[in-house]
mmCIF file of C-alpha atoms in Angstrom:
data_model
loop_
_atom_site.group_PDB
_atom_site.id
_atom_site.type_symbol
_atom_site.label_atom_id
_atom_site.label_comp_id
_atom_site.label_asym_id
_atom_site.label_seq_id
_atom_site.Cartn_x
_atom_site.Cartn_y
_atom_site.Cartn_z
ATOM 1 C CA MET L 904 141.041 -63.042 -144.463
ATOM 2 C CA GLY L 905 139.405 -65.622 -146.135
ATOM 3 C CA GLU L 906 137.311 -65.429 -149.033
ATOM 4 C CA LEU L 907 136.045 -61.367 -149.454
ATOM 5 C CA VAL L 908 132.460 -61.045 -150.465
ATOM 6 C CA GLU L 909 131.036 -57.860 -150.940
ATOM 7 C CA ARG L 910 128.449 -57.675 -147.474
ATOM 8 C CA VAL L 911 125.077 -56.072 -149.201
ATOM 9 C CA ASP L 912 121.504 -54.425 -147.706
ATOM 10 C CA GLU L 913 118.607 -55.531 -148.198
ATOM 11 C CA GLN L 914 118.507 -53.853 -151.743
ATOM 12 C CA ASP L 915 121.048 -55.740 -152.245
ATOM 13 C CA ARG L 916 122.811 -52.834 -152.632
ATOM 14 C CA VAL L 917 126.961 -53.130 -151.754
ATOM 15 C CA LEU L 918 127.779 -51.652 -148.406
ATOM 16 C CA GLY L 919 131.060 -52.711 -147.933
ATOM 17 C CA VAL L 920 133.934 -55.968 -148.611
ATOM 18 C CA VAL L 921 134.071 -57.987 -145.742
ATOM 19 C CA ASP L 922 134.843 -61.229 -145.515
ATOM 20 C CA ARG L 923 132.400 -64.107 -146.094
ATOM 21 C CA GLY L 924 133.082 -66.200 -142.639
ATOM 22 C CA GLU L 925 132.384 -63.073 -141.609
ATOM 23 C CA ALA L 926 129.385 -62.357 -142.819
ATOM 24 C CA ILE L 927 127.891 -65.826 -141.828
ATOM 25 C CA THR L 928 128.838 -64.769 -138.465
ATOM 26 C CA HIS L 929 126.593 -61.741 -138.156
ATOM 27 C CA HIS L 930 123.957 -62.922 -140.785
ATOM 28 C CA TRP L 931 125.043 -59.823 -143.237
ATOM 29 C CA PRO L 932 123.507 -60.177 -146.533
ATOM 30 C CA HIS L 933 126.094 -60.865 -149.090
ATOM 31 C CA ARG L 934 125.909 -62.868 -152.657
ATOM 32 C CA VAL L 935 125.830 -66.166 -153.826
ATOM 33 C CA ALA L 936 125.460 -66.976 -157.203
ATOM 34 C CA THR L 937 123.809 -70.568 -158.734
ATOM 35 C CA ILE L 938 123.419 -73.091 -161.257
ATOM 36 C CA VAL L 939 120.650 -75.594 -162.572
ATOM 37 C CA CYS L 940 122.024 -77.527 -164.845
ATOM 38 C CA ARG L 941 119.581 -79.005 -167.554
ATOM 39 C CA ASP L 942 119.986 -82.053 -170.225
ATOM 40 C CA ALA L 943 118.817 -82.150 -173.382
ATOM 41 C CA ALA L 944 116.364 -84.241 -172.395
ATOM 42 C CA GLY L 945 115.613 -81.357 -169.205
ATOM 43 C CA ARG L 946 116.848 -83.551 -166.230
ATOM 44 C CA PHE L 947 118.323 -82.242 -163.760
ATOM 45 C CA LEU L 948 121.697 -82.403 -162.055
ATOM 46 C CA VAL L 949 121.495 -83.504 -158.273
ATOM 47 C CA HIS L 950 124.961 -83.426 -156.284
ATOM 48 C CA ARG L 951 125.630 -84.396 -152.456
ATOM 49 C CA ARG L 952 128.325 -82.432 -151.154
ATOM 50 C CA ALA L 953 132.007 -83.676 -149.851
ATOM 51 C CA ALA L 954 131.161 -84.284 -146.550
ATOM 52 C CA ASP L 955 134.455 -82.213 -145.680
ATOM 53 C CA MET L 956 132.489 -79.746 -146.691
ATOM 54 C CA SER L 957 132.073 -76.311 -143.867
ATOM 55 C CA ARG L 958 128.328 -76.043 -144.933
ATOM 56 C CA PHE L 959 125.608 -78.436 -145.649
ATOM 57 C CA PRO L 960 128.333 -81.442 -145.511
ATOM 58 C CA GLY L 961 126.807 -84.567 -147.411
ATOM 59 C CA GLN L 962 123.467 -83.016 -147.489
ATOM 60 C CA TYR L 963 121.670 -82.987 -152.127
ATOM 61 C CA ASN L 964 121.264 -80.118 -153.452
ATOM 62 C CA PHE L 965 120.452 -79.274 -157.248
ATOM 63 C CA MET L 966 122.209 -75.963 -157.780
ATOM 64 C CA VAL L 967 126.086 -75.375 -157.877
ATOM 65 C CA GLY L 968 127.640 -72.838 -157.272
ATOM 66 C CA GLY L 969 128.842 -69.955 -154.636
ATOM 67 C CA ALA L 970 129.928 -66.957 -153.732
ATOM 68 C CA ALA L 971 129.998 -63.890 -155.842
ATOM 69 C CA GLU L 972 133.576 -62.394 -155.547
ATOM 70 C CA VAL L 973 134.522 -58.783 -155.059
ATOM 71 C CA GLY L 974 133.667 -57.040 -157.500
ATOM 72 C CA GLU L 975 132.035 -60.340 -160.143
ATOM 73 C CA SER L 976 128.175 -59.985 -161.478
ATOM 74 C CA TYR L 977 126.026 -62.955 -160.315
ATOM 75 C CA GLU L 978 126.125 -64.179 -163.965
ATOM 76 C CA GLU L 979 130.419 -63.804 -163.982
ATOM 77 C CA ALA L 980 130.421 -65.785 -160.608
ATOM 78 C CA ALA L 981 127.880 -68.360 -161.692
ATOM 79 C CA ALA L 982 129.611 -69.087 -165.445
ATOM 80 C CA ARG L 983 132.999 -68.930 -163.290
ATOM 81 C CA GLU L 984 131.864 -71.903 -160.556
ATOM 82 C CA LEU L 985 130.031 -73.990 -163.298
ATOM 83 C CA SER L 986 134.108 -74.404 -164.419
ATOM 84 C CA GLU L 987 135.113 -75.079 -161.275
ATOM 85 C CA GLU L 988 131.949 -77.582 -159.629
ATOM 86 C CA LEU L 989 131.427 -79.072 -162.740
ATOM 87 C CA GLY L 990 134.453 -78.789 -165.349
ATOM 88 C CA VAL L 991 132.373 -77.576 -167.746
ATOM 89 C CA ARG L 992 132.053 -74.044 -170.415
ATOM 90 C CA ALA L 993 128.185 -74.007 -170.775
ATOM 91 C CA PRO L 994 126.145 -70.167 -171.511
ATOM 92 C CA VAL L 995 124.128 -69.469 -167.792
ATOM 93 C CA ARG L 996 121.015 -67.582 -167.988
ATOM 94 C CA PHE L 997 119.468 -65.619 -165.243
ATOM 95 C CA ALA L 998 116.320 -67.568 -164.253
ATOM 96 C CA LEU L 999 115.741 -65.589 -160.832
ATOM 97 C CA LYS L 1000 117.235 -63.338 -157.780
ATOM 98 C CA PHE L 1001 115.770 -63.288 -154.493
ATOM 99 C CA LEU L 1002 116.865 -62.071 -150.589
ATOM 100 C CA CYS L 1003 117.176 -66.160 -149.128
ATOM 101 C CA ARG L 1004 117.129 -65.983 -145.446
ATOM 102 C CA GLY L 1005 119.310 -69.488 -144.988
ATOM 103 C CA ALA L 1006 119.296 -72.165 -142.241
ATOM 104 C CA ILE L 1007 122.748 -69.903 -141.525
ATOM 105 C CA SER L 1008 122.693 -67.006 -142.758
ATOM 106 C CA PRO L 1009 120.697 -64.733 -144.726
ATOM 107 C CA TYR L 1010 122.085 -64.271 -148.512
ATOM 108 C CA TRP L 1011 121.000 -63.153 -152.340
ATOM 109 C CA LEU L 1012 120.629 -65.936 -154.075
ATOM 110 C CA GLY L 1013 120.920 -65.417 -157.826
ATOM 111 C CA ILE L 1014 119.885 -68.864 -159.458
ATOM 112 C CA HIS L 1015 121.227 -69.274 -163.072
ATOM 113 C CA GLU L 1016 119.917 -72.400 -165.450
ATOM 114 C CA ALA L 1017 122.414 -74.102 -167.979
ATOM 115 C CA VAL L 1018 121.638 -76.897 -170.176
ATOM 116 C CA VAL L 1019 125.212 -78.818 -169.894
ATOM 117 C CA ASP L 1020 125.525 -80.768 -173.212
ATOM 118 C CA GLU L 1021 128.971 -82.211 -172.462
ATOM 119 C CA ASP L 1022 130.399 -84.853 -169.485
ATOM 120 C CA ILE L 1023 130.869 -82.905 -166.853
ATOM 121 C CA THR L 1024 134.073 -83.845 -163.829
ATOM 122 C CA PRO L 1025 132.290 -82.861 -160.935
ATOM 123 C CA ASP L 1026 135.207 -81.438 -158.376
ATOM 124 C CA PRO L 1027 135.589 -83.985 -155.484
ATOM 125 C CA ALA L 1028 136.335 -81.887 -153.034
ATOM 126 C CA GLU L 1029 132.819 -80.008 -153.694
ATOM 127 C CA ILE L 1030 130.312 -83.047 -154.951
ATOM 128 C CA ALA L 1031 130.880 -86.731 -153.623
ATOM 129 C CA TRP L 1032 128.130 -87.782 -156.157
ATOM 130 C CA HIS L 1033 126.303 -87.140 -158.854
ATOM 131 C CA ALA L 1034 122.580 -87.865 -161.296
ATOM 132 C CA TRP L 1035 120.464 -86.308 -163.723
ATOM 133 C CA VAL L 1036 116.699 -87.153 -162.517
ATOM 134 C CA THR L 1037 113.269 -86.145 -163.523
ATOM 135 C CA GLU L 1038 110.987 -82.995 -161.780
ATOM 136 C CA ASP L 1039 109.057 -85.782 -159.946
ATOM 137 C CA GLU L 1040 112.533 -87.310 -158.803
ATOM 138 C CA LEU L 1041 113.705 -83.726 -157.977
ATOM 139 C CA ARG L 1042 110.789 -82.691 -155.864
ATOM 140 C CA GLU L 1043 110.545 -86.482 -154.056
ATOM 141 C CA MET L 1044 114.663 -86.002 -153.715
ATOM 142 C CA ALA L 1045 113.666 -82.199 -152.152
ATOM 143 C CA ARG L 1046 112.376 -83.944 -149.478
ATOM 144 C CA ARG L 1047 114.037 -85.546 -147.624
ATOM 145 C CA PRO L 1048 115.633 -84.377 -144.604
ATOM 146 C CA THR L 1049 119.116 -84.903 -146.659
ATOM 147 C CA PHE L 1050 118.265 -82.764 -148.979
ATOM 148 C CA VAL L 1051 119.747 -79.104 -148.461
ATOM 149 C CA ALA L 1052 117.485 -76.701 -146.719
ATOM 150 C CA ASP L 1053 118.127 -73.713 -148.655
ATOM 151 C CA ALA L 1054 117.500 -75.276 -152.028
ATOM 152 C CA VAL L 1055 113.952 -76.129 -150.825
ATOM 153 C CA GLU L 1056 112.822 -72.338 -151.521
ATOM 154 C CA ALA L 1057 114.981 -71.786 -154.136
ATOM 155 C CA LEU L 1058 113.615 -74.813 -155.651
ATOM 156 C CA ASP L 1059 109.898 -74.019 -155.176
ATOM 157 C CA ARG L 1060 110.418 -70.258 -156.475
ATOM 158 C CA TYR L 1061 112.363 -72.123 -159.799
ATOM 159 C CA LEU L 1062 109.944 -74.250 -159.979
ATOM 160 C CA ASN L 1063 107.137 -71.095 -159.532
ATOM 161 C CA ARG L 1064 108.990 -68.152 -160.937
ATOM 162 C CA ASP L 1065 106.494 -67.450 -163.767
ATOM 163 C CA ALA L 1066 103.789 -68.162 -161.090
ATOM 164 C CA ARG L 1067 104.744 -65.546 -158.604
ATOM 165 C CA PRO L 1068 105.912 -61.559 -158.574
ATOM 166 C CA ALA L 1069 109.884 -61.314 -159.111
ATOM 167 C CA THR L 1070 111.754 -60.070 -156.139
#
């Protein structure tokens, strides 16, 4: 087996443990935790995914993260992913969660925030390029076809989270 995840239902209740590849193949929802990184000036971290990534290779995103491991909370997964992908430790704060229908498969997406005030050391197996950008620059990048499709909805929900009811 590869990466084990918790298969969840439409209300994010655990149904069992499955291989992530199997969850994707069968379109079974599972949990993904992400982090929106901001610097002290409020800029957003944007990155280009490595060219050999299995999902969205070479595309741009404003979130880092990945699947929550079995028994791991969204917050625990977000903190782990921040350390693995960027080589930093910073407090993560929950922002929102929603059922993302996904370009590849549905998943519950837990979005967290972190202020990163130290140099990052991106994992080159995951991140090929990165930069800090303003909100306007991020919005412009998200309109391009090279931006991860799922991240476009996540960005809209993230930026407008105070204007809509939580899901």
